[in-house]
Amino acid sequence: MVMGREIRQPSDVMFRHVKDTHESDLNPSDYVNGVRERMHKAHEVARKHLEAAARRSKDVYDARLSFHHYEVGDAVWLLHETRRVGVSAKLEKAYDGPFVVKAKVSAVNFVIQMDSRGSDKLIHHNKLKPYRGSNLSKWIVTVKNKT
């Protein structure tokens, strides 16, 4: 049913119930070897196409990826991920902040200072967005001036 045709079973070959005349003279071991070769070729073709599809998917993902290089002292927005029950996600704020990048742990991980008391949080770059405004809180200005 899956292939849209009747499948030959090993018993059909063993007992010569094969309907195709050119395969009715086959030795069962030759038939099995032939099927095995065709399956290996089909798997090779499928692997080749899967690798090509994976490369295309990666290229499309990388083209849409926005990667900002943040430095210590930069003001950033932090993605607001918590949602309140009963409130539409459209009506909630998308980002919190602004906050200050306090340290760069790696190319993609940053420590940001959340408030004037100095509470820190380790954040991945995909949850950050650069702050482009000019109205910064006093504590952010003082932290930026120290760096």
Short mmCIF file of N, CA and C in Angstrom, two decimals:
data_model
loop_
_atom_site.label_atom_id
_atom_site.label_comp_id
_atom_site.label_asym_id
_atom_site.label_seq_id
_atom_site.Cartn_x
_atom_site.Cartn_y
_atom_site.Cartn_z
N MET A 1 0.83 -1.19 0.00
CA MET A 1 0.00 0.00 0.00
C MET A 1 0.87 1.26 0.00
N VAL A 2 1.99 1.23 0.69
CA VAL A 2 2.83 2.41 0.78
C VAL A 2 3.47 2.72 -0.57
N MET A 3 3.92 1.73 -1.26
CA MET A 3 4.62 1.94 -2.53
C MET A 3 3.67 2.04 -3.72
N GLY A 4 2.42 1.70 -3.55
CA GLY A 4 1.48 1.76 -4.66
C GLY A 4 1.53 0.55 -5.57
N ARG A 5 2.15 -0.49 -5.14
CA ARG A 5 2.23 -1.72 -5.93
C ARG A 5 2.41 -2.90 -4.98
N GLU A 6 2.24 -4.08 -5.53
CA GLU A 6 2.44 -5.26 -4.70
C GLU A 6 3.93 -5.53 -4.56
N ILE A 7 4.34 -5.79 -3.35
CA ILE A 7 5.74 -6.02 -3.05
C ILE A 7 6.05 -7.51 -3.16
N ARG A 8 7.18 -7.79 -3.80
CA ARG A 8 7.61 -9.18 -3.87
C ARG A 8 8.25 -9.57 -2.55
N GLN A 9 7.84 -10.67 -2.04
CA GLN A 9 8.38 -11.15 -0.78
C GLN A 9 9.43 -12.21 -1.08
N PRO A 10 10.33 -12.44 -0.14
CA PRO A 10 11.36 -13.47 -0.39
C PRO A 10 10.76 -14.84 -0.71
N SER A 11 9.61 -15.16 -0.14
CA SER A 11 9.01 -16.47 -0.44
C SER A 11 8.56 -16.53 -1.90
N ASP A 12 8.16 -15.40 -2.50
CA ASP A 12 7.76 -15.40 -3.91
C ASP A 12 8.95 -15.77 -4.79
N VAL A 13 10.12 -15.29 -4.44
CA VAL A 13 11.31 -15.60 -5.23
C VAL A 13 11.74 -17.04 -5.00
N MET A 14 11.68 -17.47 -3.76
CA MET A 14 12.12 -18.83 -3.44
C MET A 14 11.27 -19.87 -4.15
N PHE A 15 9.97 -19.64 -4.21
CA PHE A 15 9.07 -20.65 -4.78
C PHE A 15 8.64 -20.32 -6.20
N ARG A 16 9.37 -19.41 -6.84
CA ARG A 16 9.16 -19.06 -8.25
C ARG A 16 7.76 -18.53 -8.53
N HIS A 17 7.27 -17.66 -7.67
CA HIS A 17 5.98 -17.03 -7.91
C HIS A 17 6.14 -15.63 -8.50
N VAL A 18 7.33 -15.35 -9.02
CA VAL A 18 7.61 -14.03 -9.58
C VAL A 18 6.87 -13.91 -10.91
N LYS A 19 6.14 -12.80 -11.09
CA LYS A 19 5.31 -12.63 -12.28
C LYS A 19 6.11 -12.14 -13.48
N ASP A 20 7.24 -11.42 -13.20
CA ASP A 20 8.07 -10.94 -14.31
C ASP A 20 8.87 -12.10 -14.87
N THR A 21 8.81 -12.28 -16.18
CA THR A 21 9.48 -13.43 -16.79
C THR A 21 10.99 -13.29 -16.75
N HIS A 22 11.51 -12.05 -16.85
CA HIS A 22 12.97 -11.91 -16.87
C HIS A 22 13.58 -12.14 -15.49
N GLU A 23 12.78 -12.06 -14.41
CA GLU A 23 13.33 -12.32 -13.08
C GLU A 23 12.94 -13.71 -12.56
N SER A 24 12.15 -14.45 -13.32
CA SER A 24 11.74 -15.76 -12.83
C SER A 24 12.89 -16.77 -12.87
N ASP A 25 13.91 -16.50 -13.68
CA ASP A 25 15.03 -17.41 -13.78
C ASP A 25 16.13 -17.09 -12.77
N LEU A 26 15.94 -16.07 -11.95
CA LEU A 26 16.98 -15.66 -11.00
C LEU A 26 17.11 -16.66 -9.86
N ASN A 27 18.32 -16.81 -9.45
CA ASN A 27 18.61 -17.57 -8.25
C ASN A 27 18.21 -16.68 -7.06
N PRO A 28 17.63 -17.22 -6.02
CA PRO A 28 17.21 -16.37 -4.88
C PRO A 28 18.35 -15.55 -4.28
N SER A 29 19.54 -16.10 -4.21
CA SER A 29 20.66 -15.32 -3.65
C SER A 29 21.03 -14.16 -4.58
N ASP A 30 20.93 -14.38 -5.91
CA ASP A 30 21.20 -13.28 -6.85
C ASP A 30 20.15 -12.18 -6.71
N TYR A 31 18.92 -12.59 -6.52
CA TYR A 31 17.84 -11.61 -6.35
C TYR A 31 18.07 -10.78 -5.08
N VAL A 32 18.45 -11.44 -3.99
CA VAL A 32 18.70 -10.73 -2.73
C VAL A 32 19.87 -9.78 -2.89
N ASN A 33 20.93 -10.21 -3.56
CA ASN A 33 22.07 -9.33 -3.78
C ASN A 33 21.69 -8.12 -4.63
N GLY A 34 20.88 -8.35 -5.64
CA GLY A 34 20.42 -7.25 -6.49
C GLY A 34 19.58 -6.24 -5.70
N VAL A 35 18.69 -6.75 -4.87
CA VAL A 35 17.87 -5.87 -4.04
C VAL A 35 18.76 -5.08 -3.08
N ARG A 36 19.74 -5.77 -2.50
CA ARG A 36 20.65 -5.11 -1.57
C ARG A 36 21.42 -3.98 -2.26
N GLU A 37 21.90 -4.21 -3.48
CA GLU A 37 22.62 -3.18 -4.23
C GLU A 37 21.72 -1.99 -4.52
N ARG A 38 20.50 -2.26 -4.97
CA ARG A 38 19.57 -1.17 -5.27
C ARG A 38 19.24 -0.37 -4.02
N MET A 39 19.11 -1.03 -2.87
CA MET A 39 18.83 -0.33 -1.61
C MET A 39 20.01 0.55 -1.20
N HIS A 40 21.23 0.05 -1.37
CA HIS A 40 22.42 0.85 -1.04
C HIS A 40 22.50 2.09 -1.93
N LYS A 41 22.22 1.91 -3.22
CA LYS A 41 22.24 3.06 -4.14
C LYS A 41 21.15 4.07 -3.76
N ALA A 42 19.97 3.57 -3.41
CA ALA A 42 18.89 4.47 -3.02
C ALA A 42 19.25 5.24 -1.75
N HIS A 43 19.90 4.56 -0.79
CA HIS A 43 20.32 5.25 0.43
C HIS A 43 21.38 6.30 0.15
N GLU A 44 22.30 6.01 -0.76
CA GLU A 44 23.33 7.00 -1.12
C GLU A 44 22.70 8.23 -1.73
N VAL A 45 21.75 8.03 -2.63
CA VAL A 45 21.07 9.16 -3.26
C VAL A 45 20.30 9.97 -2.22
N ALA A 46 19.61 9.29 -1.32
CA ALA A 46 18.85 9.97 -0.27
C ALA A 46 19.78 10.77 0.64
N ARG A 47 20.93 10.19 1.03
CA ARG A 47 21.89 10.91 1.87
C ARG A 47 22.41 12.16 1.17
N LYS A 48 22.71 12.03 -0.13
CA LYS A 48 23.22 13.17 -0.88
C LYS A 48 22.19 14.30 -0.91
N HIS A 49 20.93 13.95 -1.14
CA HIS A 49 19.88 14.97 -1.19
C HIS A 49 19.59 15.55 0.19
N LEU A 50 19.68 14.74 1.24
CA LEU A 50 19.49 15.26 2.59
C LEU A 50 20.60 16.24 2.98
N GLU A 51 21.84 15.93 2.60
CA GLU A 51 22.94 16.85 2.89
C GLU A 51 22.76 18.16 2.15
N ALA A 52 22.32 18.10 0.89
CA ALA A 52 22.09 19.33 0.12
C ALA A 52 20.96 20.14 0.75
N ALA A 53 19.90 19.48 1.18
CA ALA A 53 18.79 20.19 1.82
C ALA A 53 19.22 20.81 3.14
N ALA A 54 20.07 20.12 3.90
CA ALA A 54 20.56 20.68 5.16
C ALA A 54 21.42 21.91 4.90
N ARG A 55 22.25 21.87 3.87
CA ARG A 55 23.07 23.05 3.53
C ARG A 55 22.19 24.22 3.13
N ARG A 56 21.15 23.96 2.33
CA ARG A 56 20.25 25.04 1.92
C ARG A 56 19.53 25.63 3.13
N SER A 57 19.08 24.78 4.04
CA SER A 57 18.39 25.26 5.24
C SER A 57 19.33 26.11 6.09
N LYS A 58 20.58 25.69 6.22
CA LYS A 58 21.54 26.46 7.00
C LYS A 58 21.80 27.81 6.35
N ASP A 59 21.93 27.85 5.03
CA ASP A 59 22.16 29.11 4.33
C ASP A 59 20.99 30.07 4.52
N VAL A 60 19.77 29.55 4.45
CA VAL A 60 18.59 30.40 4.65
C VAL A 60 18.55 30.92 6.08
N TYR A 61 18.86 30.05 7.06
CA TYR A 61 18.86 30.47 8.46
C TYR A 61 19.94 31.52 8.70
N ASP A 62 21.14 31.28 8.18
CA ASP A 62 22.24 32.22 8.38
C ASP A 62 21.96 33.57 7.73
N ALA A 63 21.25 33.57 6.61
CA ALA A 63 20.93 34.83 5.94
C ALA A 63 19.98 35.68 6.78
N ARG A 64 19.09 35.05 7.52
CA ARG A 64 18.12 35.79 8.35
C ARG A 64 18.67 36.11 9.74
N LEU A 65 19.80 35.54 10.11
CA LEU A 65 20.34 35.73 11.44
C LEU A 65 20.94 37.12 11.58
N SER A 66 20.55 37.83 12.61
CA SER A 66 21.15 39.13 12.88
C SER A 66 22.10 38.97 14.06
N PHE A 67 23.35 39.22 13.80
CA PHE A 67 24.36 39.02 14.83
C PHE A 67 25.01 40.37 15.09
N HIS A 68 24.80 40.91 16.28
CA HIS A 68 25.39 42.18 16.67
C HIS A 68 26.59 41.91 17.56
N HIS A 69 27.60 42.71 17.40
CA HIS A 69 28.79 42.60 18.23
C HIS A 69 28.66 43.63 19.35
N TYR A 70 28.41 43.15 20.55
CA TYR A 70 28.27 44.04 21.70
C TYR A 70 29.60 44.15 22.42
N GLU A 71 29.86 45.32 22.92
CA GLU A 71 31.07 45.57 23.69
C GLU A 71 30.67 45.92 25.13
N VAL A 72 31.61 45.84 26.04
CA VAL A 72 31.35 46.19 27.43
C VAL A 72 30.95 47.66 27.49
N GLY A 73 29.85 47.94 28.17
CA GLY A 73 29.35 49.30 28.29
C GLY A 73 28.22 49.63 27.33
N ASP A 74 27.92 48.77 26.37
CA ASP A 74 26.83 49.02 25.43
C ASP A 74 25.49 48.88 26.14
N ALA A 75 24.54 49.73 25.77
CA ALA A 75 23.19 49.62 26.29
C ALA A 75 22.40 48.68 25.38
N VAL A 76 21.64 47.76 26.00
CA VAL A 76 20.91 46.75 25.23
C VAL A 76 19.51 46.56 25.79
N TRP A 77 18.64 46.06 24.95
CA TRP A 77 17.32 45.60 25.35
C TRP A 77 17.41 44.10 25.59
N LEU A 78 16.60 43.59 26.52
CA LEU A 78 16.55 42.16 26.82
C LEU A 78 15.16 41.64 26.48
N LEU A 79 15.10 40.55 25.74
CA LEU A 79 13.83 39.97 25.32
C LEU A 79 12.98 39.61 26.54
N HIS A 80 11.74 40.06 26.55
CA HIS A 80 10.81 39.79 27.65
C HIS A 80 10.08 38.48 27.33
N GLU A 81 10.46 37.41 28.02
CA GLU A 81 9.93 36.08 27.68
C GLU A 81 8.78 35.64 28.57
N THR A 82 8.59 36.24 29.71
CA THR A 82 7.52 35.80 30.60
C THR A 82 6.20 36.38 30.11
N ARG A 83 5.20 35.56 30.13
CA ARG A 83 3.86 35.99 29.68
C ARG A 83 2.89 35.83 30.84
N ARG A 84 1.98 36.76 30.93
CA ARG A 84 0.95 36.69 31.98
C ARG A 84 -0.28 35.97 31.42
N VAL A 85 -0.89 35.18 32.26
CA VAL A 85 -2.09 34.44 31.86
C VAL A 85 -3.23 35.44 31.70
N GLY A 86 -3.95 35.30 30.61
CA GLY A 86 -5.11 36.16 30.37
C GLY A 86 -4.78 37.44 29.63
N VAL A 87 -3.51 37.70 29.34
CA VAL A 87 -3.11 38.91 28.62
C VAL A 87 -2.54 38.47 27.27
N SER A 88 -3.03 39.09 26.22
CA SER A 88 -2.56 38.74 24.88
C SER A 88 -1.08 39.08 24.75
N ALA A 89 -0.34 38.21 24.10
CA ALA A 89 1.09 38.43 23.90
C ALA A 89 1.34 39.67 23.05
N LYS A 90 0.38 40.02 22.19
CA LYS A 90 0.53 41.21 21.36
C LYS A 90 0.55 42.48 22.21
N LEU A 91 -0.15 42.45 23.33
CA LEU A 91 -0.27 43.65 24.16
C LEU A 91 0.84 43.77 25.19
N GLU A 92 1.62 42.74 25.39
CA GLU A 92 2.71 42.80 26.36
C GLU A 92 3.95 43.38 25.69
N LYS A 93 4.82 43.93 26.51
CA LYS A 93 6.05 44.51 25.99
C LYS A 93 6.96 43.41 25.47
N ALA A 94 7.66 43.71 24.39
CA ALA A 94 8.52 42.71 23.78
C ALA A 94 9.89 42.66 24.44
N TYR A 95 10.39 43.81 24.90
CA TYR A 95 11.73 43.88 25.48
C TYR A 95 11.71 44.64 26.80
N ASP A 96 12.62 44.28 27.69
CA ASP A 96 12.84 44.99 28.95
C ASP A 96 14.13 45.78 28.80
N GLY A 97 14.24 46.82 29.62
CA GLY A 97 15.50 47.52 29.64
C GLY A 97 15.34 49.01 29.48
N PRO A 98 16.37 49.67 29.13
CA PRO A 98 17.67 49.17 28.71
C PRO A 98 18.55 48.73 29.88
N PHE A 99 19.48 47.86 29.56
CA PHE A 99 20.47 47.36 30.51
C PHE A 99 21.86 47.61 29.92
N VAL A 100 22.88 47.27 30.68
CA VAL A 100 24.26 47.52 30.25
C VAL A 100 25.03 46.21 30.16
N VAL A 101 25.79 46.04 29.08
CA VAL A 101 26.67 44.88 28.95
C VAL A 101 27.84 45.09 29.90
N LYS A 102 27.97 44.19 30.84
CA LYS A 102 29.01 44.31 31.86
C LYS A 102 30.27 43.52 31.50
N ALA A 103 30.08 42.37 30.85
CA ALA A 103 31.23 41.55 30.47
C ALA A 103 30.87 40.70 29.25
N LYS A 104 31.89 40.38 28.48
CA LYS A 104 31.73 39.52 27.31
C LYS A 104 32.36 38.18 27.66
N VAL A 105 31.52 37.16 27.87
CA VAL A 105 32.01 35.83 28.27
C VAL A 105 32.57 35.09 27.06
N SER A 106 31.85 35.15 25.95
CA SER A 106 32.29 34.54 24.70
C SER A 106 31.74 35.39 23.56
N ALA A 107 31.86 34.92 22.34
CA ALA A 107 31.37 35.69 21.20
C ALA A 107 29.85 35.79 21.21
N VAL A 108 29.17 34.88 21.91
CA VAL A 108 27.70 34.88 21.90
C VAL A 108 27.07 35.04 23.28
N ASN A 109 27.84 34.97 24.34
CA ASN A 109 27.30 35.08 25.70
C ASN A 109 27.82 36.35 26.37
N PHE A 110 26.88 37.07 27.02
CA PHE A 110 27.22 38.34 27.65
C PHE A 110 26.63 38.39 29.04
N VAL A 111 27.34 39.07 29.95
CA VAL A 111 26.80 39.34 31.28
C VAL A 111 26.27 40.76 31.22
N ILE A 112 24.99 40.93 31.59
CA ILE A 112 24.42 42.27 31.60
C ILE A 112 24.06 42.66 33.02
N GLN A 113 24.19 43.95 33.30
CA GLN A 113 23.82 44.48 34.60
C GLN A 113 22.36 44.89 34.51
N MET A 114 21.55 44.33 35.40
CA MET A 114 20.10 44.50 35.32
C MET A 114 19.59 45.77 36.01
N ASP A 115 20.29 46.25 37.03
CA ASP A 115 19.81 47.44 37.75
C ASP A 115 20.98 48.19 38.37
N SER A 116 20.66 49.26 39.08
CA SER A 116 21.71 50.10 39.65
C SER A 116 22.47 49.42 40.79
N ARG A 117 21.86 48.42 41.43
CA ARG A 117 22.52 47.70 42.52
C ARG A 117 23.58 46.73 42.01
N GLY A 118 23.57 46.43 40.75
CA GLY A 118 24.60 45.58 40.17
C GLY A 118 24.22 44.12 40.01
N SER A 119 22.94 43.79 40.02
CA SER A 119 22.56 42.38 39.80
C SER A 119 22.83 42.02 38.35
N ASP A 120 23.52 40.91 38.16
CA ASP A 120 23.98 40.48 36.83
C ASP A 120 23.19 39.28 36.34
N LYS A 121 23.23 39.11 35.01
CA LYS A 121 22.57 37.97 34.40
C LYS A 121 23.34 37.58 33.14
N LEU A 122 23.58 36.30 32.97
CA LEU A 122 24.25 35.78 31.77
C LEU A 122 23.20 35.56 30.69
N ILE A 123 23.40 36.17 29.51
CA ILE A 123 22.41 36.14 28.44
C ILE A 123 23.08 35.78 27.12
N HIS A 124 22.39 35.00 26.31
CA HIS A 124 22.83 34.67 24.95
C HIS A 124 22.50 35.85 24.03
N HIS A 125 23.29 36.05 22.99
CA HIS A 125 23.13 37.22 22.12
C HIS A 125 21.78 37.27 21.40
N ASN A 126 21.15 36.12 21.18
CA ASN A 126 19.89 36.13 20.45
C ASN A 126 18.73 36.68 21.29
N LYS A 127 18.96 36.94 22.56
CA LYS A 127 17.93 37.54 23.41
C LYS A 127 18.20 39.03 23.64
N LEU A 128 19.24 39.56 23.00
CA LEU A 128 19.60 40.97 23.15
C LEU A 128 19.34 41.73 21.87
N LYS A 129 19.11 43.03 22.05
CA LYS A 129 18.89 43.93 20.92
C LYS A 129 19.57 45.24 21.28
N PRO A 130 20.30 45.86 20.36
CA PRO A 130 21.01 47.10 20.71
C PRO A 130 20.03 48.24 21.03
N TYR A 131 20.39 49.03 22.02
CA TYR A 131 19.60 50.20 22.39
C TYR A 131 20.09 51.37 21.55
N ARG A 132 19.20 52.02 20.83
CA ARG A 132 19.59 53.09 19.92
C ARG A 132 19.09 54.46 20.38
N GLY A 133 18.50 54.53 21.56
CA GLY A 133 17.96 55.79 22.06
C GLY A 133 19.02 56.63 22.74
N SER A 134 18.59 57.81 23.20
CA SER A 134 19.52 58.71 23.89
C SER A 134 19.09 58.95 25.33
N ASN A 135 17.91 58.50 25.73
CA ASN A 135 17.41 58.69 27.09
C ASN A 135 17.78 57.50 27.96
N LEU A 136 18.97 57.54 28.53
CA LEU A 136 19.42 56.46 29.40
C LEU A 136 19.24 56.86 30.85
N SER A 137 18.99 55.88 31.69
CA SER A 137 18.90 56.13 33.12
C SER A 137 20.25 56.60 33.64
N LYS A 138 20.22 57.29 34.79
CA LYS A 138 21.47 57.82 35.37
C LYS A 138 22.44 56.70 35.71
N TRP A 139 21.91 55.59 36.23
CA TRP A 139 22.80 54.50 36.62
C TRP A 139 23.48 53.89 35.41
N ILE A 140 22.80 53.86 34.25
CA ILE A 140 23.41 53.31 33.04
C ILE A 140 24.52 54.23 32.57
N VAL A 141 24.29 55.53 32.62
CA VAL A 141 25.31 56.50 32.21
C VAL A 141 26.55 56.38 33.10
N THR A 142 26.34 56.23 34.40
CA THR A 142 27.50 56.10 35.30
C THR A 142 28.26 54.81 35.06
N VAL A 143 27.54 53.72 34.80
CA VAL A 143 28.22 52.45 34.51
C VAL A 143 28.98 52.54 33.20
N LYS A 144 28.39 53.18 32.18
CA LYS A 144 29.08 53.33 30.90
C LYS A 144 30.32 54.18 31.03
N ASN A 145 30.27 55.20 31.87
CA ASN A 145 31.43 56.09 32.06
C ASN A 145 32.55 55.39 32.79
N LYS A 146 32.23 54.42 33.64
CA LYS A 146 33.26 53.68 34.37
C LYS A 146 34.04 52.72 33.46
N THR A 147 33.41 52.27 32.38
CA THR A 147 34.07 51.27 31.52
C THR A 147 34.95 51.88 30.49
#
